[in-house]
XYZ file of C-alpha atoms in Angstrom:
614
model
C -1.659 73.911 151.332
C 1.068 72.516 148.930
C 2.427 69.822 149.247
C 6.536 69.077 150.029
C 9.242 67.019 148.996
C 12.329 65.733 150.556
C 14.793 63.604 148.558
C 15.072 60.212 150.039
C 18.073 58.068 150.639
C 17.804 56.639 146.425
C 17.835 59.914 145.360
C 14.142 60.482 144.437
C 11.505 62.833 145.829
C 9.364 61.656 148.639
C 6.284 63.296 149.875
C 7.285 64.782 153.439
C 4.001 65.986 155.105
C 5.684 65.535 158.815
C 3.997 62.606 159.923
C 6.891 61.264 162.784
C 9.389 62.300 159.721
C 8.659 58.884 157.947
C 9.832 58.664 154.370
C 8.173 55.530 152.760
C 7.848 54.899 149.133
C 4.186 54.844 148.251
C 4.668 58.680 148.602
C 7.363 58.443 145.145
C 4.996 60.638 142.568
C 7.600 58.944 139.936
C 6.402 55.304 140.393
C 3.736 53.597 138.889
C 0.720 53.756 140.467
C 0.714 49.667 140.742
C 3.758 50.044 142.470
C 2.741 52.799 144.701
C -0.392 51.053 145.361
C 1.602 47.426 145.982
C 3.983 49.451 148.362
C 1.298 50.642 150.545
C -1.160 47.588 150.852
C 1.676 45.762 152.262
C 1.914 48.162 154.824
C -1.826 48.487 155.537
C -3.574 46.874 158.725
C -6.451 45.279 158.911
C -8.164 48.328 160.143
C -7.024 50.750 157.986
C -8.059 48.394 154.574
C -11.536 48.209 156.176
C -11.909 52.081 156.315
C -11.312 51.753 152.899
C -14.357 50.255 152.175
C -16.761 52.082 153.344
C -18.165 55.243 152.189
C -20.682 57.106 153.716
C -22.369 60.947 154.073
C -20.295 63.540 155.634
C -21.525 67.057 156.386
C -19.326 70.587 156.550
C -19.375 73.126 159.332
C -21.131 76.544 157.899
C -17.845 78.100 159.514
C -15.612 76.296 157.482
C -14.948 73.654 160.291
C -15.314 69.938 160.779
C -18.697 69.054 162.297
C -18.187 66.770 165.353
C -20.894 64.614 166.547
C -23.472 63.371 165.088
C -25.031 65.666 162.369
C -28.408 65.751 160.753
C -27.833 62.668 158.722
C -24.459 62.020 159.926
C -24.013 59.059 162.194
C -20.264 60.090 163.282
C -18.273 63.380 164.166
C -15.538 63.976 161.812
C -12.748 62.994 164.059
C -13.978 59.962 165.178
C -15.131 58.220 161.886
C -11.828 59.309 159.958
C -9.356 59.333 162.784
C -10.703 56.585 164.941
C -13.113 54.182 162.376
C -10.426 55.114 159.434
C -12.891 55.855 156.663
C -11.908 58.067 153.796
C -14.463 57.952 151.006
C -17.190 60.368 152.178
C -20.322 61.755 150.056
C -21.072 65.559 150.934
C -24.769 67.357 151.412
C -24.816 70.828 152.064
C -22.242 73.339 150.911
C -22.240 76.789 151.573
C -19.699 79.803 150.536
C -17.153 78.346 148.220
C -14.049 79.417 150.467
C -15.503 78.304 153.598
C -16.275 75.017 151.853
C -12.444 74.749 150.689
C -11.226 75.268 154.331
C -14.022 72.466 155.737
C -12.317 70.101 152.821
C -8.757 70.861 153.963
C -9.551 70.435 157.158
C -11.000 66.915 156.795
C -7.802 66.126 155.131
C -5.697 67.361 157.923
C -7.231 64.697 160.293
C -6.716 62.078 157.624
C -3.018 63.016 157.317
C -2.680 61.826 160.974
C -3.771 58.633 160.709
C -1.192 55.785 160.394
C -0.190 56.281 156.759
C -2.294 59.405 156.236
C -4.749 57.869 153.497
C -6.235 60.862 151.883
C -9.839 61.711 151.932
C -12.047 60.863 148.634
C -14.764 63.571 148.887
C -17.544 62.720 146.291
C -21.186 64.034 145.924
C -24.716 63.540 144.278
C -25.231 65.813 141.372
C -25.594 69.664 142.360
C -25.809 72.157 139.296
C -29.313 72.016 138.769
C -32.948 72.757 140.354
C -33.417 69.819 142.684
C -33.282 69.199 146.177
C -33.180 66.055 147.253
C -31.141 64.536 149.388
C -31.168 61.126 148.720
C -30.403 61.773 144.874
C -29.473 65.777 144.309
C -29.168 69.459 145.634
C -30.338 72.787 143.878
C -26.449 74.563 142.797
C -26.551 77.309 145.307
C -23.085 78.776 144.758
C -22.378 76.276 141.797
C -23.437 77.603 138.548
C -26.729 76.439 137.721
C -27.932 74.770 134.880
C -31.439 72.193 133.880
C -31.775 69.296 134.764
C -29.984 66.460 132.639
C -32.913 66.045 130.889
C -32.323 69.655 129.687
C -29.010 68.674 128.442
C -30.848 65.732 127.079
C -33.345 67.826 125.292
C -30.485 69.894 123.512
C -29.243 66.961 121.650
C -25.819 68.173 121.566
C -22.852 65.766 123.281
C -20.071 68.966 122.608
C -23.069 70.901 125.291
C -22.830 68.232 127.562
C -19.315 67.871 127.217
C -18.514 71.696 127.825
C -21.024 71.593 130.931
C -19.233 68.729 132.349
C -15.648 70.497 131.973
C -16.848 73.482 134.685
C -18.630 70.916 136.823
C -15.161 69.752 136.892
C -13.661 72.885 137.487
C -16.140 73.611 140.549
C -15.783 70.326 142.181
C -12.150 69.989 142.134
C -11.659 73.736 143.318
C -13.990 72.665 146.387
C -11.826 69.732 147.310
C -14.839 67.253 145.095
C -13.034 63.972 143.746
C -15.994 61.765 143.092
C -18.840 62.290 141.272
C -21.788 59.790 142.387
C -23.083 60.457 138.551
C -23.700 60.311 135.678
C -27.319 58.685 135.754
C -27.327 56.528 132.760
C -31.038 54.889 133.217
C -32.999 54.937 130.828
C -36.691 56.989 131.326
C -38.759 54.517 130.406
C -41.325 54.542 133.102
C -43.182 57.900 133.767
C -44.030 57.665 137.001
C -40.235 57.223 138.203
C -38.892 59.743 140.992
C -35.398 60.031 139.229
C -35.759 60.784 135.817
C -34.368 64.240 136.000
C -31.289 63.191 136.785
C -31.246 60.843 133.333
C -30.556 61.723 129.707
C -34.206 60.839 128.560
C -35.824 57.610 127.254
C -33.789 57.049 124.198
C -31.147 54.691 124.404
C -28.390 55.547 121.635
C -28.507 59.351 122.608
C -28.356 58.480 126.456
C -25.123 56.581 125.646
C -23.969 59.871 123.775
C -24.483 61.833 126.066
C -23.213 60.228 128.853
C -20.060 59.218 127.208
C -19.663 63.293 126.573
C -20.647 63.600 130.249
C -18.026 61.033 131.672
C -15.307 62.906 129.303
C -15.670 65.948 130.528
C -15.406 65.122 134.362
C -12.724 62.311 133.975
C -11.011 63.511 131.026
C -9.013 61.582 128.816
C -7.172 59.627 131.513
C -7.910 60.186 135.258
C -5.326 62.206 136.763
C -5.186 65.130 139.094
C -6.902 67.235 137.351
C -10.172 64.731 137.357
C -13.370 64.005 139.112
C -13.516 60.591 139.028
C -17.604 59.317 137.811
C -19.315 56.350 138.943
C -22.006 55.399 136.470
C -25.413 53.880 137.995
C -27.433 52.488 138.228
C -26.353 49.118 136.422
C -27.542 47.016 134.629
C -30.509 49.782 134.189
C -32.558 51.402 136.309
C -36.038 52.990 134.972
C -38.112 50.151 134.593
C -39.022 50.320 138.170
C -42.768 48.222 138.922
C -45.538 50.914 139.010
C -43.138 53.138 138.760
C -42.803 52.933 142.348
C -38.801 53.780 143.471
C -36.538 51.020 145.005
C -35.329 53.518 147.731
C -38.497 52.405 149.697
C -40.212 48.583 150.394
C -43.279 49.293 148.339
C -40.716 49.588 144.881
C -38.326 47.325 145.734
C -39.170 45.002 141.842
C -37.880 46.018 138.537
C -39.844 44.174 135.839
C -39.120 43.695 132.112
C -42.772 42.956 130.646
C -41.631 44.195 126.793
C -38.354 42.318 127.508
C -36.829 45.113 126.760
C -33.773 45.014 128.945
C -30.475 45.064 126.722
C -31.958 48.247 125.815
C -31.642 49.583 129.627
C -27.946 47.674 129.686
C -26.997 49.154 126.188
C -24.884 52.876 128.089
C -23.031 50.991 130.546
C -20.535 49.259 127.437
C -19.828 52.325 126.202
C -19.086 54.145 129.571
C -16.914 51.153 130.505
C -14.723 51.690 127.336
C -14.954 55.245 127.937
C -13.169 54.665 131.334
C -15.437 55.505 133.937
C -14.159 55.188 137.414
C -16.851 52.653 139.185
C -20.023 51.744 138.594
C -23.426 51.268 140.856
C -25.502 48.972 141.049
C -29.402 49.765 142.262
C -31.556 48.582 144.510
C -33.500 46.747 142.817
C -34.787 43.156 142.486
C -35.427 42.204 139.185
C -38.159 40.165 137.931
C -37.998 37.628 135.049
C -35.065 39.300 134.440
C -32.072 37.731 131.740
C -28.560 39.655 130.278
C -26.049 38.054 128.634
C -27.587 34.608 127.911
C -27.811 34.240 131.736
C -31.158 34.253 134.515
C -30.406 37.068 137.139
C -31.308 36.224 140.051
C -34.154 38.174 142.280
C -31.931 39.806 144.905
C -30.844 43.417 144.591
C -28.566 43.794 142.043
C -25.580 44.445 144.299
C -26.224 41.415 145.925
C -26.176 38.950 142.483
C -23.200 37.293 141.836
C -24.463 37.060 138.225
C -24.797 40.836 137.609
C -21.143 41.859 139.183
C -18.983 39.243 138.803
C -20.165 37.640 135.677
C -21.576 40.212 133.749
C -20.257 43.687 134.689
C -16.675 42.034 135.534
C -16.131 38.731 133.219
C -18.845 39.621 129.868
C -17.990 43.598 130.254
C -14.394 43.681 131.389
C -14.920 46.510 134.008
C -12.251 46.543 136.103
C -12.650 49.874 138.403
C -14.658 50.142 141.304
C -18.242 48.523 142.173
C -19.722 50.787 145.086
C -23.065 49.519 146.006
C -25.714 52.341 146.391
C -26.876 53.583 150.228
C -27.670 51.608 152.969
C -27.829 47.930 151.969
C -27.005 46.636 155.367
C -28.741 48.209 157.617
C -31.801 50.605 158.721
C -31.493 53.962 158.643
C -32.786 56.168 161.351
C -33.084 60.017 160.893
C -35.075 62.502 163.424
C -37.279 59.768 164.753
C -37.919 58.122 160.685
C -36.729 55.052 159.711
C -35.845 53.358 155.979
C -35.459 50.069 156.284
C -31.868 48.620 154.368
C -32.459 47.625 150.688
C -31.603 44.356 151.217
C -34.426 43.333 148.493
C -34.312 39.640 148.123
C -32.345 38.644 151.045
C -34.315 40.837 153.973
C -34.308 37.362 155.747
C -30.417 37.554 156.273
C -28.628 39.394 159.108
C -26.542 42.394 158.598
C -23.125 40.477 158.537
C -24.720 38.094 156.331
C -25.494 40.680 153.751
C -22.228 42.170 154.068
C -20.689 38.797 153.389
C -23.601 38.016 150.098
C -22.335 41.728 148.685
C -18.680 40.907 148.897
C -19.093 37.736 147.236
C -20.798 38.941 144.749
C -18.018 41.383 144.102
C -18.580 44.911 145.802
C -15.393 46.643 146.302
C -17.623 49.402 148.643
C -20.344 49.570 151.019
C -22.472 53.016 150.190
C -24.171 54.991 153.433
C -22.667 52.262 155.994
C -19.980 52.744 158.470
C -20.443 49.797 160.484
C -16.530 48.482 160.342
C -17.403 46.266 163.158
C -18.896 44.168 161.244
C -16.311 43.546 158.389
C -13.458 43.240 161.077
C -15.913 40.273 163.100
C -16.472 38.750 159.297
C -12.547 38.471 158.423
C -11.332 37.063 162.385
C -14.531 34.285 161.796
C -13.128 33.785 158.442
C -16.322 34.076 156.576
C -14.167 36.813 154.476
C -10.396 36.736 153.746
C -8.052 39.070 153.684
C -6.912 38.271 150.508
C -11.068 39.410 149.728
C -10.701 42.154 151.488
C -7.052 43.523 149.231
C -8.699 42.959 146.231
C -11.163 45.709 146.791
C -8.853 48.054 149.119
C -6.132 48.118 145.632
C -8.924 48.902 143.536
C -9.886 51.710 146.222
C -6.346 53.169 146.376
C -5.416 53.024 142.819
C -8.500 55.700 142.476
C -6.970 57.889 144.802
C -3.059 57.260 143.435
C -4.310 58.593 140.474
C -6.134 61.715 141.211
C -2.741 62.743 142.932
C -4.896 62.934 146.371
C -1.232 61.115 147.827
C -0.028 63.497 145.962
C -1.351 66.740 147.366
C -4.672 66.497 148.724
C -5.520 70.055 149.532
C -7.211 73.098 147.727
C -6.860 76.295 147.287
C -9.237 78.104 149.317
C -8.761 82.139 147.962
C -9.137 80.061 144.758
C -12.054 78.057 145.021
C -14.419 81.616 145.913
C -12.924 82.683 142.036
C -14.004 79.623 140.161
C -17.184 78.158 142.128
C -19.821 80.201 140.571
C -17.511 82.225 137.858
C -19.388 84.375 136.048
C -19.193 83.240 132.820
C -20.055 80.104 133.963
C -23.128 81.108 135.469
C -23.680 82.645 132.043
C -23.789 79.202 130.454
C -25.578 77.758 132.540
C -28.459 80.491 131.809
C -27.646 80.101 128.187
C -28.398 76.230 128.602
C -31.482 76.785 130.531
C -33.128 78.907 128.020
C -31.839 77.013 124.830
C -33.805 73.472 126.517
C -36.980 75.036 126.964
C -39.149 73.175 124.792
C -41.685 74.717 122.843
C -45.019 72.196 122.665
C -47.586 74.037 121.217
C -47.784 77.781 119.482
C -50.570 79.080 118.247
C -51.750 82.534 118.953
C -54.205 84.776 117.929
C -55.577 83.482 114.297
C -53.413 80.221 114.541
C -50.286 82.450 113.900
C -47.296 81.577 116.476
C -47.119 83.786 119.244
C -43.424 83.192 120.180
C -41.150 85.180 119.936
C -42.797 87.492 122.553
C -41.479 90.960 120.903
C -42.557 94.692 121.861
C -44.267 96.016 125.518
C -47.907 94.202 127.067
C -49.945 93.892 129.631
C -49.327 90.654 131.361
C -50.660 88.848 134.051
C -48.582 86.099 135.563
C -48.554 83.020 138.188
C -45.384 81.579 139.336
C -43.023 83.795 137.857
C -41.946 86.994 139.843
C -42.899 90.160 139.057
C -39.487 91.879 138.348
C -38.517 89.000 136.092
C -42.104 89.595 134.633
C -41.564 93.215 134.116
C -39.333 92.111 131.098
C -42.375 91.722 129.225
C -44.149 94.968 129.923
C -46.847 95.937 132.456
C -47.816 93.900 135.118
C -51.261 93.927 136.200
C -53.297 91.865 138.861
C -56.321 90.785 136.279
C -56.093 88.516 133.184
C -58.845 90.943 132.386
C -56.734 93.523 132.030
C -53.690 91.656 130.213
C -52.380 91.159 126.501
C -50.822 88.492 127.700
C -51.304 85.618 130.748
C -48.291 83.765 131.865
C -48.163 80.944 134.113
C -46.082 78.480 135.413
C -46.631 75.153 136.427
C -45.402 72.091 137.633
C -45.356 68.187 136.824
C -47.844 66.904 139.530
C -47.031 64.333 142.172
C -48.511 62.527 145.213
C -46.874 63.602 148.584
C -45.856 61.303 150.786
C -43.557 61.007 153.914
C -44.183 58.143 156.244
C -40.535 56.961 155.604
C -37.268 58.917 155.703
C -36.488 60.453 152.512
C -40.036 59.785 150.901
C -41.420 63.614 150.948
C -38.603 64.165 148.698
C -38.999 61.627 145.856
C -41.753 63.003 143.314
C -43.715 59.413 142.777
C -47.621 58.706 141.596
C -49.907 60.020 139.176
C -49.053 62.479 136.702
C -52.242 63.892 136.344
C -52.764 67.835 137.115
C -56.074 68.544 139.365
C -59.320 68.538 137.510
C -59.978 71.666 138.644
C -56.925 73.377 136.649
C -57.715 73.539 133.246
C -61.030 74.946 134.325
C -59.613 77.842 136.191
C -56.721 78.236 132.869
C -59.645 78.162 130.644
C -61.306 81.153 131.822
C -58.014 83.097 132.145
C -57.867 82.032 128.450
C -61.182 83.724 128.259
C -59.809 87.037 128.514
C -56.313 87.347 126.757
C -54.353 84.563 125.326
C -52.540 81.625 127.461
C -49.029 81.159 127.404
C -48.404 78.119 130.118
C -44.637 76.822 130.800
C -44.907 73.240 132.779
C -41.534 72.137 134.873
C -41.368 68.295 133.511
C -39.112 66.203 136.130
C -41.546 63.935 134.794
C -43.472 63.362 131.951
C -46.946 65.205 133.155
C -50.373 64.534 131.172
C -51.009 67.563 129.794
C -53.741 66.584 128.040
C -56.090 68.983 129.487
C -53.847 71.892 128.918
C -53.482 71.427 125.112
C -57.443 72.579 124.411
C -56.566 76.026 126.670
C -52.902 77.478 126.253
C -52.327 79.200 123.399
C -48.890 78.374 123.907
C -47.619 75.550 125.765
C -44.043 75.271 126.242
C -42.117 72.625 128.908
C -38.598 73.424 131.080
C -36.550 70.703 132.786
C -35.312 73.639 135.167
C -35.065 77.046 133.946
C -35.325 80.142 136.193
C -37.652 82.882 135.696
C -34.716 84.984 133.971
C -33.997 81.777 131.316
C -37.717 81.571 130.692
C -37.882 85.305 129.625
C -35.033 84.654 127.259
C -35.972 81.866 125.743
C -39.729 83.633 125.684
C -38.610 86.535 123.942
C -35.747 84.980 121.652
C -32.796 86.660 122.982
C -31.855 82.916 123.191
C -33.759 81.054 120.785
C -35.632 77.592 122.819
C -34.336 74.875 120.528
C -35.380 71.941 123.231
C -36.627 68.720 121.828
C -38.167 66.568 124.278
C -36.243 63.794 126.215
C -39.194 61.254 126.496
C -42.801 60.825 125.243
C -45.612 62.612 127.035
C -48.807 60.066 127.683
C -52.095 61.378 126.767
C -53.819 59.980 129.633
C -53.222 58.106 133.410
C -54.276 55.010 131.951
C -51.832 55.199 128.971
C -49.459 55.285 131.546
C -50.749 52.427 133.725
C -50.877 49.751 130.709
C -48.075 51.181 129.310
C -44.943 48.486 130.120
C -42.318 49.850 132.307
C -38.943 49.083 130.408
C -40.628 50.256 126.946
C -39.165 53.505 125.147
C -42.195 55.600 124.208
C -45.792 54.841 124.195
C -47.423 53.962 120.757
C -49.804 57.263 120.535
C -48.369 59.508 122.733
C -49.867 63.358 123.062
C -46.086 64.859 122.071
C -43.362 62.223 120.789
C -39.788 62.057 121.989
C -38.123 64.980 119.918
C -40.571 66.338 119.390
C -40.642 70.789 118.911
C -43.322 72.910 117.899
C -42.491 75.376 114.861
C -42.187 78.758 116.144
C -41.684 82.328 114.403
C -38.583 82.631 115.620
């Protein structure tokens, strides 16, 4: 739905989408976007510059339609929390056909246009061109073109890669209505243990920074404009060096501890992203221990909540001057199907919701993530704990995001359109390509110590995990390792389920150590024919015991049965290097300190690849 003008009694082109026939200057494409921004803030009430500030989930209709009510993580119907509440910055789960999608987005927007100065609808999301579901961090693509896991990109070592896979994550997003993306993940994977290192660029700190500069160019662009999807970089000042490896999404990880002092290490990204633009930034959870950055003691609240970390450092030592959106649900509990996570509010669990609100706006938070509670800012500014002059600051920071990616502008999509690039072929092309090319190739050593890769010719082959019509690629599949050439299985990092708290089954947390009982029942399929084992790593597994019984052990950071054959086989050669040591044991891991790069004798180094034939 385009967008039209009407020229306005100066002469210039206003913006007329009908609302009461009003003509008011914000809507002027041909001023600046300080003046545009200026124009409108004056006009703004109370209530609408609190809806700013808030951005929380949103889900779409299957149909194509708004969902009203309260949905499965929802707290509000459509209607009522844009129309009535005023909030426009919304993060997105599910999405289904890309068309249908398209017509949920414009349909969100055509509420928003009827509010009082019809302030567009930000639409952002958590990454979702990869392998995992989770939704308190990422989806699997579904109709997005699917590609690894970041560490995938990460183990390609190649920015131009990242940079090209970033350009048609644009491309899908903005076709979709997408605006935001609540990425790129530029922690460092430091701690093994960690639920959310798949979503990082690996343990090494200059090629993180790389790469995530390539990243942030390739959604933003040059400039942000309408043509952008506009990045917020988390989780400052660092992230991985969570205690135990234990995440700060539940009570139990809340510390992050710096025992090699190695933190300017897990600071050193953000600079670079900063200069490179990036849209806002997010702080995490977490409560540091011991913690000290930029000649200054950080104090042990979440970060979002430290006046030292965002206004001094980020803002004053760093010069960022976009956007500080603090991550989900530091204000209040969250209840879901009869679960509960308690807020974040690490450090300051003592205080009362409005108090918290009040500690993360002094300490400089433009945005309150997974909250909706407006009440509660309103009650804060008429007691005149928080002024309104507080409360602009972050609201022209806010709308200066959306001036610029022309959502004033036009805010809808094409729907036809989006079906013909979501999913494009030849993007789902390269994002096989990419799957196969990070595969990373541990061990090879067939029959006689010669490599075994590339698999060439027709065999027998027996296979776990992978399905048998991919397998039939290879040759013959039979039900016996007895009767193979060839054995094939794949495996996963291991993990400890849990799911007392909402959320929790999701997160991959604990030991990294496979059964005992696997590389017993691998050994004797080794017996018969040789072993070719392929481990998913959203981790860094101990695969210790598999070394002594795989012929050939190779490691994917998502890569479908199809990309496994072709990197297999060589049709696309697997030129992964890995993105972070492996440890050769449990207990390497537990002494191992948590914001340290590397261990000191790990089983496969960072970067490392096995020679192959190929």
């Amino acid at each position: 739905m385009p967008a039209t003008f009407t020229t306005g009694p100066d002469g210039l082109p206003y913006r007329d989408l009908n609302r009461n026939g009003v003509l008011d200057p914000f809507e002027d494409p041909r001023r600046s976007v300080t003046e545009r921004v200026e124009d409108l803030l004056g006009r703004l009430s109370l209530p609408e510059k609190v809806g700013l500030m808030f951005h929380t989930v949103i889900e779409a209709g299957a149909d194509g339609s708004v969902v009203e009510g309260a949905g499965a993580i929802s707290k509000s119907g459509t209607s009522h929390v844009v129309g009535t509440k005023l909030l426009n910055h919304f993060n997105v789960h599910v999405l289904g056909d890309p068309r249908l999608a398209a017509r949920w987005h414009n349909a969100v927007q055509a509420i928003a246009e009827a509010t009082p100065h019809g302030i567009p609808v930000t639409i952002s999301t958590d990454p979702r061109h990869a392998f995992a579901e989770n939704a308190g961090a990422s989806f699997a693509a579904g109709h997005f073109s699917q590609w690894p896991e970041m560490l995938g990109l990460a183990a390609l070592r190649d920015a131009e890669a990242v940079r090209g896979f970033a350009e048609i994550v644009r491309q899908e997003y903005v076709a979709v209505g997408i605006r935001a993306a609540l990425h790129p993940t530029l922690d460092l994977a430091t701690e093994p243990r960690w639920a959310r290192q798949a979503q990082t660029f690996g343990q090494d700190p200059e090629l993180v920074t790389e790469l995530g500069v390539a990243y942030l160019e390739g959604l933003q662009g040059s400039t942000l404009g309408p043509g952008s999807v506009a990045c917020c970089a988390k989780h400052f000042p660092g992230g991985g060096s969570q205690r135990g490896g234990e995440d700060s999404h539940f009570p139990y990880g809340k510390e992050q501890v710096y025992p090699s002092g190695n933190q300017d290490a897990h600071l050193q990204p953000f600079p670079a992203a900063i200069a490179a633009g990036v849209s806002a930034v997010m702080p995490y959870y977490s409560r540091p221990v011991g913690l000290r950055l930029g000649g200054m003691d950080i104090e042990p609240v979440g970060f979002a909540y430290s006046t030292t970390v965002i206004t001094r450092l980020l803002r004053d030592q760093l010069g960022f001057e976009g956007v500080v959106l603090s991550d989900w649900e530091l204000i209040n509990d969250n209840f879901v199907d009869g679960q509960v996570l308690p807020a974040r509010a690490w450090g300051v669990e003592h205080l009362d919701p409005p108090a918290r609100m009040e500690l993360l706006l002094e300490a400089g938070c433009d945005q309150f993530g997974g909250e909706e509670c407006i009440e509660v800012l309103t009650a804060l500014v008429e007691q005149g704990r928080v002024s309104e002059t507080r409360i602009d600051e972050s609201a022209r920071r806010l709308l200066a995001v959306k001036f610029r990616l022309g959502l004033f502008d036009d805010p809808y999509v094409d729907e036809e359109g989006a079906g013909e690039v979501v999913g494009r072929e030849d993007f789902r092309a390269a994002g096989l390509r990419a799957q196969a090319a990070s595969v990373t190739v541990l061990k090879d050593e067939g029959p006689e110590g010669s490599p075994l890769l590339p698999l060439r010719g027709s065999r027998r082959v027996y296979v776990e995990g992978v399905a048998p019509e991919v397998a039939a690629r290879l040759g013959q599949v039979v039900d016996r390792p007895e009767d193979a050439d060839l054995a094939l299985v794949r495996l996963a990092a291991p993990f400890e389920p849990r799911g007392e708290l909402f959320l929790e089954a999701w997160f991959h947390q604990g030991s990294l150590d496979f059964e005992p009982g696997l590389a017993i029942r691998l050994a004797r399929i080794a017996q018969s024919c040789p072993l070719l084992v392929d481990v998913f790593l959203d981790r860094p597994a101990v695969l210790t015991p598999l070394v002594g019984v795989a012929s050939t052990l190779v490691a994917n950071y998502g890569t479908s049965d199809d990309a496994l054959i072709d990197a297999l086989t060589g049709r696309v050669s697997p030129r992964g290097r890995l993105p972070f040591d492996l440890p050769r044991s449990m207990q390497d891991v537990r002494d191992h300190p948590e914001d340290q790069p590397g261990f000191d004798d790990p089983l496969f180094r960072c970067g490392h690849r096995a020679a192959t034939s190929a």
